mmCIF file of C-alpha atoms and ligand atoms in Angstrom:
data_model
loop_
_atom_site.group_PDB
_atom_site.id
_atom_site.type_symbol
_atom_site.label_atom_id
_atom_site.label_comp_id
_atom_site.label_asym_id
_atom_site.label_seq_id
_atom_site.Cartn_x
_atom_site.Cartn_y
_atom_site.Cartn_z
ATOM 1 C CA MET J 20 121.532 55.806 64.960
ATOM 2 C CA LYS J 21 118.059 56.016 64.118
ATOM 3 C CA GLU J 22 117.416 58.091 67.189
ATOM 4 C CA LYS J 23 120.687 60.772 66.791
ATOM 5 C CA LEU J 24 119.028 61.151 63.341
ATOM 6 C CA ILE J 25 115.499 61.602 64.089
ATOM 7 C CA GLN J 26 117.168 64.567 66.955
ATOM 8 C CA ALA J 27 119.768 65.829 64.279
ATOM 9 C CA LEU J 28 116.477 66.322 61.814
ATOM 10 C CA ASN J 29 114.418 67.975 64.653
ATOM 11 C CA GLN J 30 117.022 70.112 64.844
ATOM 12 C CA ASP J 31 116.879 71.171 60.938
ATOM 13 C CA LEU J 32 113.294 71.187 61.193
ATOM 14 C CA ALA J 33 113.285 74.626 64.120
ATOM 15 C CA HIS J 34 115.832 76.192 61.619
ATOM 16 C CA GLU J 35 113.677 75.583 58.825
ATOM 17 C CA TYR J 36 110.218 77.487 61.062
ATOM 18 C CA GLU J 37 112.916 79.864 62.468
ATOM 19 C CA ALA J 38 113.847 80.802 58.394
ATOM 20 C CA VAL J 39 109.948 80.528 57.772
ATOM 21 C CA ILE J 40 108.944 83.111 60.744
ATOM 22 C CA THR J 41 112.144 85.264 60.015
ATOM 23 C CA TYR J 42 111.694 85.548 55.872
ATOM 24 C CA THR J 43 107.857 85.998 56.591
ATOM 25 C CA THR J 44 108.473 88.708 59.432
ATOM 26 C CA PHE J 45 111.609 90.528 57.214
ATOM 27 C CA ALA J 46 109.018 90.822 54.494
ATOM 28 C CA ALA J 47 105.988 92.563 56.564
ATOM 29 C CA ARG J 48 109.511 95.102 58.462
ATOM 30 C CA VAL J 49 111.797 95.566 55.550
ATOM 31 C CA LYS J 50 111.314 99.320 54.043
ATOM 32 C CA GLY J 51 112.989 101.795 51.885
ATOM 33 C CA PRO J 52 113.382 102.602 48.717
ATOM 34 C CA TYR J 53 114.409 98.731 48.249
ATOM 35 C CA ARG J 54 111.242 96.940 49.876
ATOM 36 C CA PRO J 55 109.871 95.958 46.508
ATOM 37 C CA ALA J 56 112.693 93.919 45.138
ATOM 38 C CA LEU J 57 113.861 92.459 48.917
ATOM 39 C CA ARG J 58 109.937 91.820 49.723
ATOM 40 C CA GLY J 59 109.998 89.817 46.605
ATOM 41 C CA PHE J 60 113.015 87.563 47.617
ATOM 42 C CA PHE J 61 112.293 87.127 51.094
ATOM 43 C CA LEU J 62 108.530 86.186 50.307
ATOM 44 C CA LYS J 63 109.534 83.059 47.170
ATOM 45 C CA GLU J 64 112.583 82.085 50.865
ATOM 46 C CA ALA J 65 109.585 82.140 52.847
ATOM 47 C CA THR J 66 108.010 79.500 50.177
ATOM 48 C CA GLU J 67 110.896 76.993 49.764
ATOM 49 C CA GLU J 68 112.043 77.220 53.636
ATOM 50 C CA LEU J 69 108.130 75.902 54.040
ATOM 51 C CA GLY J 70 108.887 73.397 51.535
ATOM 52 C CA HIS J 71 111.884 72.210 53.365
ATOM 53 C CA ALA J 72 109.829 72.114 57.111
ATOM 54 C CA GLN J 73 107.381 70.265 55.461
ATOM 55 C CA PHE J 74 109.777 67.352 54.301
ATOM 56 C CA LEU J 75 111.421 67.033 57.171
ATOM 57 C CA ALA J 76 107.939 66.504 59.061
ATOM 58 C CA ASP J 77 107.190 64.020 56.974
ATOM 59 C CA LYS J 78 110.978 62.466 57.321
ATOM 60 C CA ILE J 79 110.751 61.873 61.110
ATOM 61 C CA VAL J 80 107.240 61.030 61.045
ATOM 62 C CA ALA J 81 108.234 58.215 58.509
ATOM 63 C CA LEU J 82 111.478 57.722 60.604
ATOM 64 C CA GLY J 83 108.839 56.936 64.003
ATOM 65 C CA GLY J 84 110.049 60.146 65.434
ATOM 66 C CA VAL J 85 107.824 63.443 66.347
ATOM 67 C CA PRO J 86 108.394 66.754 64.712
ATOM 68 C CA THR J 87 109.062 69.698 66.863
ATOM 69 C CA THR J 88 106.806 72.239 66.351
ATOM 70 C CA GLN J 89 109.263 75.045 68.300
ATOM 71 C CA PRO J 90 111.480 77.248 66.213
ATOM 72 C CA ALA J 91 114.893 78.330 66.229
ATOM 73 C CA THR J 92 114.864 81.766 67.776
ATOM 74 C CA VAL J 93 114.517 83.921 65.154
ATOM 75 C CA PRO J 94 117.019 86.931 64.732
ATOM 76 C CA GLU J 95 115.950 90.443 65.141
ATOM 77 C CA ALA J 96 117.062 93.036 62.607
ATOM 78 C CA GLU J 97 116.011 96.699 62.053
ATOM 79 C CA THR J 98 117.660 97.580 58.674
ATOM 80 C CA PRO J 99 117.767 95.926 55.095
ATOM 81 C CA ARG J 100 121.414 96.083 55.257
ATOM 82 C CA ALA J 101 121.128 93.657 59.181
ATOM 83 C CA MET J 102 118.428 91.697 57.697
ATOM 84 C CA LEU J 103 120.119 90.770 54.540
ATOM 85 C CA GLU J 104 123.618 90.103 57.145
ATOM 86 C CA ALA J 105 121.274 88.352 59.606
ATOM 87 C CA ILE J 106 119.795 86.105 56.511
ATOM 88 C CA LEU J 107 123.444 85.035 55.256
ATOM 89 C CA LYS J 108 124.694 83.935 58.883
ATOM 90 C CA ALA J 109 121.523 81.959 58.891
ATOM 91 C CA GLU J 110 122.384 80.654 55.045
ATOM 92 C CA THR J 111 125.615 79.660 56.525
ATOM 93 C CA GLU J 112 124.686 77.589 59.285
ATOM 94 C CA ALA J 113 122.223 75.399 57.704
ATOM 95 C CA LEU J 114 124.558 74.632 54.719
ATOM 96 C CA GLU J 115 126.629 73.424 57.245
ATOM 97 C CA ARG J 116 124.486 71.662 59.212
ATOM 98 C CA TYR J 117 123.013 70.087 55.926
ATOM 99 C CA ALA J 118 126.139 69.262 54.666
ATOM 100 C CA ALA J 119 126.608 66.592 57.883
ATOM 101 C CA ARG J 120 123.331 65.956 58.024
ATOM 102 C CA MET J 121 124.139 64.250 54.407
ATOM 103 C CA ARG J 122 126.731 62.269 55.411
ATOM 104 C CA GLN J 123 124.628 60.849 58.762
ATOM 105 C CA ALA J 124 121.716 60.160 56.160
ATOM 106 C CA GLU J 125 124.433 58.240 53.600
ATOM 107 C CA GLU J 126 126.354 56.521 57.149
ATOM 108 C CA PHE J 127 122.224 55.411 58.268
ATOM 109 C CA GLY J 128 121.804 54.404 54.661
ATOM 110 C CA ASP J 129 118.618 56.090 54.075
ATOM 111 C CA LEU J 130 120.060 57.293 49.877
ATOM 112 C CA GLY J 131 116.877 58.988 49.361
ATOM 113 C CA LEU J 132 116.981 60.946 52.267
ATOM 114 C CA ALA J 133 120.475 61.708 51.226
ATOM 115 C CA ALA J 134 119.323 62.883 47.851
ATOM 116 C CA ARG J 135 116.841 65.657 49.462
ATOM 117 C CA ILE J 136 119.275 67.179 51.388
ATOM 118 C CA HIS J 137 121.744 67.295 48.384
ATOM 119 C CA ALA J 138 119.027 69.266 47.381
ATOM 120 C CA MET J 139 118.166 71.323 49.959
ATOM 121 C CA ILE J 140 122.118 72.392 50.391
ATOM 122 C CA GLU J 141 121.330 73.341 46.564
ATOM 123 C CA ASP J 142 118.574 75.543 47.821
ATOM 124 C CA GLU J 143 120.743 76.423 50.332
ATOM 125 C CA THR J 144 123.488 77.615 48.194
ATOM 126 C CA GLU J 145 121.215 79.646 45.717
ATOM 127 C CA HIS J 146 119.597 81.203 48.751
ATOM 128 C CA LYS J 147 123.051 82.256 50.273
ATOM 129 C CA GLU J 148 124.645 83.411 46.767
ATOM 130 C CA GLU J 149 121.584 85.979 46.059
ATOM 131 C CA VAL J 150 122.382 87.299 49.501
ATOM 132 C CA GLU J 151 125.681 87.839 49.073
ATOM 133 C CA LYS J 152 125.330 89.230 45.671
ATOM 134 C CA LEU J 153 122.197 91.922 47.136
ATOM 135 C CA LEU J 154 125.258 92.662 49.887
ATOM 136 C CA ALA J 155 127.768 93.048 47.719
ATOM 137 C CA GLY J 156 126.531 96.353 46.261
ATOM 138 C CA PHE J 157 124.273 97.410 49.158
ATOM 139 C CA PRO J 158 124.385 100.852 49.666
ATOM 140 C CA GLY J 159 125.282 102.295 53.219
HETATM 141 FE FE1 LIG M 214 115.633 75.923 54.173
HETATM 142 FE FE1 LIG M 215 117.444 78.940 52.727
#
């Protein structure tokens, strides 16, 4: 049970590292009239995802595991709209993973972990809703 939890948290960690790279890369690559706003948004998100990654890595070590250093596959996107769509998909999937992880942490009996995952669910929900709002009025 503990091994399964460590393995699952390592999957989450790989996706958080992926998110850091995605947001950092998109902040660099985003072009067009909305660059300043989107860049600011991407950079802020990158910082939050890095905080999630650090928490997960710390927790994996606390559980006796070894944190992965391999990010999940970073999505490719050229246009601002494609970037936002890729992010929306990633944030939606992160929410699904963390919903499952929170239950897993509760079953394992680590309520502190469950509470932290709950807080990350809040963060990812906020990210997802912001991207939805950006996309709702996005030209093109
Ligand atoms: Fe995250
Ligand atoms: Fe996020």
